[in-house]
mmCIF file of C-alpha atoms in Angstrom:
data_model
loop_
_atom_site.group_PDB
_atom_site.id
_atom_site.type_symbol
_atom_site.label_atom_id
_atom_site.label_comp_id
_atom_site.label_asym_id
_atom_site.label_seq_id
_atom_site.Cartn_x
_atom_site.Cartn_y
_atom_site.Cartn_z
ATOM 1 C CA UNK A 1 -99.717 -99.311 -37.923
ATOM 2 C CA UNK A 2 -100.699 -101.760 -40.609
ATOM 3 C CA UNK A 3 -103.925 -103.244 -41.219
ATOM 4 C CA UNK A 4 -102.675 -106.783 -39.616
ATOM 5 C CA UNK A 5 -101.790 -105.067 -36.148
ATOM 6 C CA UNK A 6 -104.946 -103.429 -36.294
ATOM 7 C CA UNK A 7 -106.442 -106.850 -36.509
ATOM 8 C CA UNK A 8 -104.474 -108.700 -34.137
ATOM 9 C CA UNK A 9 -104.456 -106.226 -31.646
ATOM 10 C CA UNK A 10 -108.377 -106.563 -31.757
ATOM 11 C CA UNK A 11 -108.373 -110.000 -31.431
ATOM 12 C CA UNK A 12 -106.474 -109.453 -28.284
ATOM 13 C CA UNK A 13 -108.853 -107.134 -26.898
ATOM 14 C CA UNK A 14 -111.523 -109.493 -27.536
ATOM 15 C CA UNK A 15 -110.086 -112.067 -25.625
ATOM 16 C CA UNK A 16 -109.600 -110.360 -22.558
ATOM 17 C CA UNK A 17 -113.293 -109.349 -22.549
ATOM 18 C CA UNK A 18 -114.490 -112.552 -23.229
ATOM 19 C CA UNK A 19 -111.920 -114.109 -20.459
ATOM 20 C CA UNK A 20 -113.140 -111.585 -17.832
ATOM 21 C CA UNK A 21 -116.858 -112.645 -18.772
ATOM 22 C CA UNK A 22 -116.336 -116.493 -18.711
ATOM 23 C CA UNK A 23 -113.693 -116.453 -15.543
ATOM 24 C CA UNK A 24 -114.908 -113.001 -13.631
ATOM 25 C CA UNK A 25 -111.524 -114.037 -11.974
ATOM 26 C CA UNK A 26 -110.191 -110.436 -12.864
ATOM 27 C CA UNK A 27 -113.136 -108.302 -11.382
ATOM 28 C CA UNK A 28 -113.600 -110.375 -8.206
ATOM 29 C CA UNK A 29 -113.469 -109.207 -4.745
ATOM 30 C CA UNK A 30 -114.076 -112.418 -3.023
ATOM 31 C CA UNK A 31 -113.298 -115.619 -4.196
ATOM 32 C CA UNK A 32 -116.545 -117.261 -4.285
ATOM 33 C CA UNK A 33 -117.595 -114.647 -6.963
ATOM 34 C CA UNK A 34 -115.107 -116.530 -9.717
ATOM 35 C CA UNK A 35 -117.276 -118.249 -12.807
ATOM 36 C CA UNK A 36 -120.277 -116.059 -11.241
ATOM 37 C CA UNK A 37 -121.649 -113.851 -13.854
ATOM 38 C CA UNK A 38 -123.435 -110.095 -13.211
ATOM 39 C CA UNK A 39 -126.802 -109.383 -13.881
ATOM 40 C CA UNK A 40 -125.786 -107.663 -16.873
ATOM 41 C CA UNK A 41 -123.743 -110.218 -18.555
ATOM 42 C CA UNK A 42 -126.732 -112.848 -17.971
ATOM 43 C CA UNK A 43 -128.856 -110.441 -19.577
ATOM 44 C CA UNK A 44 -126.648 -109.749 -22.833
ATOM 45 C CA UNK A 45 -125.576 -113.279 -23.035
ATOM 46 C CA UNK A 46 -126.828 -115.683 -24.883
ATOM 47 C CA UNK A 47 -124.533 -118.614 -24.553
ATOM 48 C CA UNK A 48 -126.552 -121.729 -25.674
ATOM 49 C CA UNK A 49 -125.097 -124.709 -27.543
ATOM 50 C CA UNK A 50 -125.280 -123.719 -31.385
ATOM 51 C CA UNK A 51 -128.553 -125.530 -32.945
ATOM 52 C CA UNK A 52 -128.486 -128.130 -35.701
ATOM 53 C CA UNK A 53 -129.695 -127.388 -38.305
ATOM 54 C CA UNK A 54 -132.533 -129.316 -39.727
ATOM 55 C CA UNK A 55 -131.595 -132.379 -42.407
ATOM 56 C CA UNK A 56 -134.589 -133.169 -44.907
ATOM 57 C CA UNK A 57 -134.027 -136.647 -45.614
ATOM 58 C CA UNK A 58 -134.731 -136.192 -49.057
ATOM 59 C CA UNK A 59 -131.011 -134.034 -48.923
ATOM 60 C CA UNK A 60 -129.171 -137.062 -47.084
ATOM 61 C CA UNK A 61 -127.711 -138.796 -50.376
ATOM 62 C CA UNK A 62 -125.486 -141.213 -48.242
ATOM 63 C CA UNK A 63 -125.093 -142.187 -44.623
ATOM 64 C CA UNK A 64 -123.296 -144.645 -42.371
ATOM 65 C CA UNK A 65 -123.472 -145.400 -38.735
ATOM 66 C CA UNK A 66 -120.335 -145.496 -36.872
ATOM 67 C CA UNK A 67 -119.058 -146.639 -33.515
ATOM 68 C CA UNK A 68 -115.463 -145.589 -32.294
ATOM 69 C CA UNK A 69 -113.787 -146.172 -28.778
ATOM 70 C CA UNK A 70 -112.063 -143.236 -27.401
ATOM 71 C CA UNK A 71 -109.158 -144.711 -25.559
ATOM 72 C CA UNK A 72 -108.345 -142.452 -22.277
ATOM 73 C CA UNK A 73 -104.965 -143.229 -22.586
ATOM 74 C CA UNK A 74 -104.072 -141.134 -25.411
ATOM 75 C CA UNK A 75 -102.845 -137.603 -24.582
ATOM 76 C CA UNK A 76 -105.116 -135.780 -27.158
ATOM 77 C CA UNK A 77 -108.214 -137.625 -25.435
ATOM 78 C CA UNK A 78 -106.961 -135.781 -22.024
ATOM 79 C CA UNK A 79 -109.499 -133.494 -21.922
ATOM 80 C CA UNK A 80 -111.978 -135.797 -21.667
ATOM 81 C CA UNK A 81 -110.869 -137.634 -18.469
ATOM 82 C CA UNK A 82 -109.441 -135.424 -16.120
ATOM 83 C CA UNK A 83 -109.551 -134.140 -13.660
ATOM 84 C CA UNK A 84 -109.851 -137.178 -11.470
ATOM 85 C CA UNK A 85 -108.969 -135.530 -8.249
ATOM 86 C CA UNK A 86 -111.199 -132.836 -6.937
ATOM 87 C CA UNK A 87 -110.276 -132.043 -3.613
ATOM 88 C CA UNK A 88 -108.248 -129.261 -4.681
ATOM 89 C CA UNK A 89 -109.577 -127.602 -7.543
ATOM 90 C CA UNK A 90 -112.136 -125.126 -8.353
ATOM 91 C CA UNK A 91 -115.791 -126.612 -8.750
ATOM 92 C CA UNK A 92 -116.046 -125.767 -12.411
ATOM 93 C CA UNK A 93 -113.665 -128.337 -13.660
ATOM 94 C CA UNK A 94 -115.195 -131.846 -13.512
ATOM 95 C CA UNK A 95 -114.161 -134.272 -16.095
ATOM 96 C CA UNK A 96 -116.959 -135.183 -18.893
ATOM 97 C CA UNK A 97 -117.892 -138.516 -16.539
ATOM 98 C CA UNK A 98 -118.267 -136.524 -12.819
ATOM 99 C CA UNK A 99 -120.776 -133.644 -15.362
ATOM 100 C CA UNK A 100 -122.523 -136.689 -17.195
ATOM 101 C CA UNK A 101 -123.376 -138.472 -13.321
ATOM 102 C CA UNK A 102 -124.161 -135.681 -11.500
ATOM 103 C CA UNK A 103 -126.580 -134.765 -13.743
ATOM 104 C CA UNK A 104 -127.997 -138.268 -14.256
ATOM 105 C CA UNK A 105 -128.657 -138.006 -10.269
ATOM 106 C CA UNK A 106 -129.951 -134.518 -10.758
ATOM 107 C CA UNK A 107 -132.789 -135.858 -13.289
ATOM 108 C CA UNK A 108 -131.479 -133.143 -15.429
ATOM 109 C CA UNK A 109 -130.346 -135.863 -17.877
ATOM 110 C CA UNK A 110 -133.384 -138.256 -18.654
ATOM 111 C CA UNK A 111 -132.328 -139.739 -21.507
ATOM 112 C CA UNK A 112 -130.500 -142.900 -20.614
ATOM 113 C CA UNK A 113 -130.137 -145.958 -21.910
ATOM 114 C CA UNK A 114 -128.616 -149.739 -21.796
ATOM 115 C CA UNK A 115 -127.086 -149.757 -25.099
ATOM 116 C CA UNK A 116 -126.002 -147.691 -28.379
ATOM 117 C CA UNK A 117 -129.833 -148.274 -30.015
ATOM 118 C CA UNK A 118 -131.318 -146.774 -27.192
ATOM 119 C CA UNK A 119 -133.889 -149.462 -26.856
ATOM 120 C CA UNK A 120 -134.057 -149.638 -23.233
ATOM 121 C CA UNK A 121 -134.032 -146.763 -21.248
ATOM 122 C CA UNK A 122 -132.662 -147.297 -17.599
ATOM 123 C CA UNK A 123 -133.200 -145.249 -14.588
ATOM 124 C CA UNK A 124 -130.619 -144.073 -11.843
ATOM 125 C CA UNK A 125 -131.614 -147.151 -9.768
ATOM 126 C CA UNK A 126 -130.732 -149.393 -12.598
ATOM 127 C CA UNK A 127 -127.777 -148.302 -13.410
ATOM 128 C CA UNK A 128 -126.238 -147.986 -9.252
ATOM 129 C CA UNK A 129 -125.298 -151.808 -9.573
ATOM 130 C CA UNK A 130 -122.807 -151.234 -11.915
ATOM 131 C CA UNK A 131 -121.411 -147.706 -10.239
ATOM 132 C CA UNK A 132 -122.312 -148.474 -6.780
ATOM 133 C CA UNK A 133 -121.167 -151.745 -4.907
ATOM 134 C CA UNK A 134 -121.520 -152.388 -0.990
ATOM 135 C CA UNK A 135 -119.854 -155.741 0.771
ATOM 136 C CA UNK A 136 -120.248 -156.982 4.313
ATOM 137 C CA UNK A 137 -117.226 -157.985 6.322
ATOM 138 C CA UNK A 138 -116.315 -160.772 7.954
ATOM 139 C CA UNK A 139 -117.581 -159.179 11.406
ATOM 140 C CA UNK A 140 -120.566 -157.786 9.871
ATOM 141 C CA UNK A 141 -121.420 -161.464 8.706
ATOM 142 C CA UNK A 142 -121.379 -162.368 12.525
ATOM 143 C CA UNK A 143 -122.814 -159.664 14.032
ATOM 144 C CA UNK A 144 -125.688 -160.293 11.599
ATOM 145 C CA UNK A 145 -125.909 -164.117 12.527
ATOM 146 C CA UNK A 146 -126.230 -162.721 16.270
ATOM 147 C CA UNK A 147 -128.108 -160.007 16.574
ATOM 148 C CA UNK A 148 -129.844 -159.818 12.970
ATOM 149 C CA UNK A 149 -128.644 -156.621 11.991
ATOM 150 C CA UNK A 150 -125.908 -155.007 10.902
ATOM 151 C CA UNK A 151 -123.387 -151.639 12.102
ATOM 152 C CA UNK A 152 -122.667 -149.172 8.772
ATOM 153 C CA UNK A 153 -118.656 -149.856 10.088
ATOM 154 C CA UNK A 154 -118.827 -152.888 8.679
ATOM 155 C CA UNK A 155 -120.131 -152.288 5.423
ATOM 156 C CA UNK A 156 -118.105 -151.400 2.746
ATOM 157 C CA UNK A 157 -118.995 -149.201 0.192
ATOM 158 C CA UNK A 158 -117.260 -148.923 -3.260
ATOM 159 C CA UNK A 159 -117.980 -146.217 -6.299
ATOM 160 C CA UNK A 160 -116.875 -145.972 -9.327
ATOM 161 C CA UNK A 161 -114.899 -142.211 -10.065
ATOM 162 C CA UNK A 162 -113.842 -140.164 -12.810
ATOM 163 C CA UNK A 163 -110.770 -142.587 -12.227
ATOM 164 C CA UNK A 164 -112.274 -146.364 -13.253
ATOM 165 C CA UNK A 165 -112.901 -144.739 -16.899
ATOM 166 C CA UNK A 166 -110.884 -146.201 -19.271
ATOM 167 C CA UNK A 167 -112.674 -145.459 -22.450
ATOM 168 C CA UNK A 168 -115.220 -143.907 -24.201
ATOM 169 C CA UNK A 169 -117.428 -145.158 -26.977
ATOM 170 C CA UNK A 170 -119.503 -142.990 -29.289
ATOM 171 C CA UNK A 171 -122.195 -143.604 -31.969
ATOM 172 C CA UNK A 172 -122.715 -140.951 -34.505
ATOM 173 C CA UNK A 173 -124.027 -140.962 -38.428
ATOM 174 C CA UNK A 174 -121.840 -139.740 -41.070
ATOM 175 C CA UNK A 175 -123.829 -138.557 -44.101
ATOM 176 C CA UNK A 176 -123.653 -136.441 -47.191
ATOM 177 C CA UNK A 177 -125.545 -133.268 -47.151
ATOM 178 C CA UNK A 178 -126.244 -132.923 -50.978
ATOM 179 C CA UNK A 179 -128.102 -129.663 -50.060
ATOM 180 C CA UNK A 180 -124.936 -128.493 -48.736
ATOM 181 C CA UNK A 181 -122.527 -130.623 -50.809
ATOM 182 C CA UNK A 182 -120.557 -131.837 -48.023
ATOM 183 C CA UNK A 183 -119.763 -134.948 -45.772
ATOM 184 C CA UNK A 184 -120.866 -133.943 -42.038
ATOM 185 C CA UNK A 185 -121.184 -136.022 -38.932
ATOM 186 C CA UNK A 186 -123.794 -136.252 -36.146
ATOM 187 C CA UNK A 187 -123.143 -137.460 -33.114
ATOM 188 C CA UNK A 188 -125.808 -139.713 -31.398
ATOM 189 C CA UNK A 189 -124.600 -141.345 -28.156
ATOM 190 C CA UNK A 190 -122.108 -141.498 -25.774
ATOM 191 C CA UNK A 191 -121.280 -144.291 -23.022
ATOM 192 C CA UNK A 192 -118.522 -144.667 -20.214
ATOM 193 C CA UNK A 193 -116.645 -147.599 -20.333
ATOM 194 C CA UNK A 194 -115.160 -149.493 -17.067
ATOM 195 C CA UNK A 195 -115.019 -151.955 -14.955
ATOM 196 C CA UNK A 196 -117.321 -152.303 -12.527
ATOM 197 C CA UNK A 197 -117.759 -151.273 -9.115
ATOM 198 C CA UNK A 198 -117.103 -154.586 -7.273
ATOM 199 C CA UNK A 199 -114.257 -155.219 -9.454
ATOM 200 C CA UNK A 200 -112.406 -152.432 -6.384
ATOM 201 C CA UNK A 201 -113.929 -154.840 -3.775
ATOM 202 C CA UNK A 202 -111.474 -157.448 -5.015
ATOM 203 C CA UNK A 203 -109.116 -156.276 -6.763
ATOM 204 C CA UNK A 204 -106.570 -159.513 -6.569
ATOM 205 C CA UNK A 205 -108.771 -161.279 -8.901
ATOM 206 C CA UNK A 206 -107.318 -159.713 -11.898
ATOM 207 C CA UNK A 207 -110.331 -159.785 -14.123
ATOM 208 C CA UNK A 208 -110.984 -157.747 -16.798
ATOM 209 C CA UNK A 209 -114.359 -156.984 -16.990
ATOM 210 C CA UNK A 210 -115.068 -153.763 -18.936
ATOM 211 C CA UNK A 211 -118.507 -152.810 -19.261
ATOM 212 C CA UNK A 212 -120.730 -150.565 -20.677
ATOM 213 C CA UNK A 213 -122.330 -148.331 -17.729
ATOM 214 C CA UNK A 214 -125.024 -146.612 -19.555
ATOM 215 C CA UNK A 215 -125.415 -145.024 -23.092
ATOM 216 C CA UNK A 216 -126.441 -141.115 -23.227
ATOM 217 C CA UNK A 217 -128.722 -139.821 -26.030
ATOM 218 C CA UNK A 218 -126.418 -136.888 -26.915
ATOM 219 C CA UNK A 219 -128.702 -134.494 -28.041
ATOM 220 C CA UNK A 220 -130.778 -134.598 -25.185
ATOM 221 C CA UNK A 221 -127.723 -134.128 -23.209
ATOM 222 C CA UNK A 222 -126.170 -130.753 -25.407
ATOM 223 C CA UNK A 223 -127.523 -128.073 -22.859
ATOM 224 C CA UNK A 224 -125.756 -130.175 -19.824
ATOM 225 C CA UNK A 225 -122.319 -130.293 -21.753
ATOM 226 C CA UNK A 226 -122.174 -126.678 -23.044
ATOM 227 C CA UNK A 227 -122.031 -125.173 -19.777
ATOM 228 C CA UNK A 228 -119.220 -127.798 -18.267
ATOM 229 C CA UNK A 229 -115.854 -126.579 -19.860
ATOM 230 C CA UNK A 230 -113.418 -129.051 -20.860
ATOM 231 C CA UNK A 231 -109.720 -127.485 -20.734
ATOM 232 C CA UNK A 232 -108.040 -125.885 -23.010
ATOM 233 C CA UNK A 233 -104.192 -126.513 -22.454
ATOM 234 C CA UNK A 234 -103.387 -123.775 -25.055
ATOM 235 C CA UNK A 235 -104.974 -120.819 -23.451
ATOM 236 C CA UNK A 236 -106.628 -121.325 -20.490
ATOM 237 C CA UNK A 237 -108.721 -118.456 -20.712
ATOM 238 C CA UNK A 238 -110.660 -120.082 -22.811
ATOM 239 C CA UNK A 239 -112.299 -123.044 -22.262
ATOM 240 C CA UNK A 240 -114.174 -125.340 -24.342
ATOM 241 C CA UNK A 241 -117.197 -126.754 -23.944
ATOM 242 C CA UNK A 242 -117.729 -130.269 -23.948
ATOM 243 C CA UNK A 243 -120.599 -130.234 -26.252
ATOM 244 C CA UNK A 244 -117.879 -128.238 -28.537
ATOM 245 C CA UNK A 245 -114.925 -130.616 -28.281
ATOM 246 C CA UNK A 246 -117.361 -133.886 -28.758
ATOM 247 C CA UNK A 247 -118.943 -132.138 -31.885
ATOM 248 C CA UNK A 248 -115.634 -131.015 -33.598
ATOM 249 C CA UNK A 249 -114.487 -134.170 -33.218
ATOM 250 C CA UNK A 250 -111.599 -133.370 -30.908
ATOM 251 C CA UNK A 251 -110.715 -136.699 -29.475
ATOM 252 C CA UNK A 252 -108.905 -139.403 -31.425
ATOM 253 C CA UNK A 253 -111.053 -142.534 -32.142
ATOM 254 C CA UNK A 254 -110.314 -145.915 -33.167
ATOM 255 C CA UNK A 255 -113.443 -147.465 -35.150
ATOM 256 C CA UNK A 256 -114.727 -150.630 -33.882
ATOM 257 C CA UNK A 257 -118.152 -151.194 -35.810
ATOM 258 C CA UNK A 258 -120.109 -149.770 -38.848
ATOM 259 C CA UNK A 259 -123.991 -150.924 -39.468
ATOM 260 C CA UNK A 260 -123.774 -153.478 -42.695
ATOM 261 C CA UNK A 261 -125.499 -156.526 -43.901
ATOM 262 C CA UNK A 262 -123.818 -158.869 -40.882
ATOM 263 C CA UNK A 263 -125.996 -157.157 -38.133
ATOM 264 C CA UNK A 264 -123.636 -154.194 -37.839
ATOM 265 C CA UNK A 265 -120.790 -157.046 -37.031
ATOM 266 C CA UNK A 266 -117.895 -155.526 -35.414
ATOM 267 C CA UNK A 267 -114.389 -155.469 -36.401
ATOM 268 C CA UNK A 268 -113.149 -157.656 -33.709
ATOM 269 C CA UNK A 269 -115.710 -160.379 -34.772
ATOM 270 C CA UNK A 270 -114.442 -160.829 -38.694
ATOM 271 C CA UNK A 271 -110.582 -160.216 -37.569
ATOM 272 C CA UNK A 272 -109.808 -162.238 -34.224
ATOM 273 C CA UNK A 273 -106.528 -161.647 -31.920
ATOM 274 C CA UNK A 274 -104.486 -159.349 -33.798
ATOM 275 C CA UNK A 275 -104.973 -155.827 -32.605
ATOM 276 C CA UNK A 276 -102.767 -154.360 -35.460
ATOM 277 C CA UNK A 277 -104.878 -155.778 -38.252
ATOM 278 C CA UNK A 278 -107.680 -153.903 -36.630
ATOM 279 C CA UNK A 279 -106.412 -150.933 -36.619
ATOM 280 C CA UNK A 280 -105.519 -151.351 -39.875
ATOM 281 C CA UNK A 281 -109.100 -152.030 -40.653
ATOM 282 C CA UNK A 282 -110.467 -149.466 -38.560
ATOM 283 C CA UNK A 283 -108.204 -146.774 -40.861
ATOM 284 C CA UNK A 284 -109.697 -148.830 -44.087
ATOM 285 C CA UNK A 285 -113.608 -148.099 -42.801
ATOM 286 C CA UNK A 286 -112.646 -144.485 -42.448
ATOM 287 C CA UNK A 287 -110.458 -143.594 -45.662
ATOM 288 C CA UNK A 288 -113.374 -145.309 -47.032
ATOM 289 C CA UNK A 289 -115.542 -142.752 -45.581
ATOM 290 C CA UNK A 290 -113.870 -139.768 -46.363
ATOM 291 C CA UNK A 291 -113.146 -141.170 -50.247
ATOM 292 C CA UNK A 292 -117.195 -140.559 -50.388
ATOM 293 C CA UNK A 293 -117.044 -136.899 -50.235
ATOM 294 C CA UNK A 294 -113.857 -136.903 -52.917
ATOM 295 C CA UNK A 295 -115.566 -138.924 -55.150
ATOM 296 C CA UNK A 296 -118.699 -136.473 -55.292
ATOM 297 C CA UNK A 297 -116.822 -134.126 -57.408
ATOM 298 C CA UNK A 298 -115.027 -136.189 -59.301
ATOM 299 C CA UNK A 299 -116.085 -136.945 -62.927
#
C-alpha cells in the first residue's frame, strides 16, 4: 500500500471518530442521547473557539474598517439562514438568528447594541419593539370601551422568526500584520436585518421598512457561536461552527461602507439609484484592499 493510502485511509478513520464524538448518533441507545457527549469525551475535550491572537498596535502598519451586507438570498449565504422551520428537526440546528435571540433572552449574550459603533448598548426590553408586536382587534377595542379590560383572544401577537431575516450586515477591520507580513481581517459586529414586527400585522401596506434589530459585539459573542453548528452540505458529519464560518469568511458580502474622510459615507450616498454601479464600486473598495497586501512585496 503506498504512502498516499496510508494517509487517506487515516484521514478516514479520523473522521469517523470525530463524527461519533460530535453526533454520538452511532453509539446511542435512545434517541435523546444524540449530540450528548460521555463523561469521558467532556473530559478529553477541549473544544473552545480558537483564541486571537494578540495585535500590538505598533505591528498594525495599515487598517480599514469595513461594512458588508450579507444578502440571504444567495445560496452560498444558506447556511446562515436556515433552518426556518423547527417543528421537525433535531434541536441542535437553529439558524445563526434563533442561536443569537435565544441567547440574548438567556443573558448569556450581554453585549448588545443599537448600532455598528456600539455606542449604545440596549437591553432585551429595548429591543422587543422591534421583534415583538401585539394589536387589539376590533372586538377587543369594544370590550375595552365596556368593561375596561381586555380577553388575551383578542389580542394579537406578532414575532419576528428566523424567517423575516433578509440580510445580514457585518463590521470587521482589515489590517496588515507587519509582524506577520500578511493582510488579516477581524470581525467586530454583527446585526440582523428585517422588517419589523408590525410590518406582519399589516401586511397589505406594502412598505419596505428594513431595519436594523440590534448590533452584536462579536467577540463577546464567540463562545455562544462555537457550540451552534451551522451545516455543512458537503459532509454532514461535520458541522461547522458559526463562529468558524463567520471568521473564514464563508458568506459572500457585498460592501456598502468603508470609514474615510466623509464620516465613513456609504456607497449608496456618493452613487444614487443605480444598483450596478454599486456593485461595481463595492468590487473597486475591495480589489483595492487586497492590492495592499500585493503591493507590500513589491519593489
Amino acid at each position: 500500500m503506498s504512502f498516499k493510502n496510508v494517509v487517506l485511509c487515516v484521514m478516514v478513520l479520523l473522521m469517523g471518530v470525530s463524527a461519533q464524538a460530535q453526533l454520538n448518533i452511532l453509539n446511542a441507545k435512545t434517541p435523546e442521547e444524540i449530540g450528548v457527549k460521555t463523561d469521558s469525551q467532556i473530559a478529553y475535550d477541549n473544544d473552545n473557539p480558537l483564541p486571537y491572537g494578540y495585535v500590538d498596535e505598533r505591528d498594525v502598519l495599515w487598517s480599514k474598517t469595513t461594512w458588508e451586507i450579507i444578502d440571504l438570498d444567495e445560496r452560498v449565504n444558506f447556511p446562515l439562514y436556515y433552518p426556518i422551520d423547527t417543528n421537525n428537526i433535531g434541536s441542535e440546528r437553529r439558524s445563526l438568528y434563533d442561536v443569537l435571540v435565544k441567547n440574548i433572552k438567556d443573558g448569556t449574550i450581554e453585549e448588545v447594541y443599537a448600532d455598528s459603533y456600539f455606542t449604545e448598548k440596549r437591553t432585551l426590553k429595548d429591543i422587543e419593539a422591534s421583534l415583538v408586536y401585539s394589536d387589539t382587534t376590533d372586538l377587543g377595542v369594544e370590550q375595552y370601551n365596556a368593561e375596561g379590560f381586555v380577553d388575551p383572544e383578542y389580542i394579537r401577537r406578532f414575532t419576528l422568526d428566523a424567517g423575516d431575516v433578509e440580510e445580514w450586515r457585518v463590521r470587521g477591520v482589515w489590517y496588515l500584520d507587519k509582524r506577520q507580513g500578511e493582510l488579516r481581517y477581524r470581525l467586530l459586529g454583527i446585526c440582523p436585518v428585517a422588517n419589523e414586527a408590525r410590518s406582519k400585522a399589516y401586511p397589505d401596506d406594502g412598505v419596505d421598512a428594513k431595519v436594523e434589530l440590534f448590533w452584536i459585539w462579536f467577540p463577546a459573542a464567540r463562545n455562544v457561536l462555537h457550540q451552534a453548528k451551522a451545516f455543512n452540505r458537503k459532509n454532514t458529519s461535520q458541522p461547522i461552527s458559526f463562529d468558524h464560518l463567520l471568521n473564514s469568511r464563508r458568506f459572500s458580502g457585498v460592501l456598502y461602507k468603508e470609514d474615510n474622510v466623509q464620516g465613513d459615507r456609504g456607497v449608496a450616498d456618493y452613487i444614487s439609484d443605480n444598483a450596478l454601479m454599486q456593485l461595481l464600486e463595492s468590487d473597486r473598495i475591495k480589489e483595492q484592499i487586497r492590492n495592499i497586501e500585493i503591493d507590500l512585496w513589491n519593489y
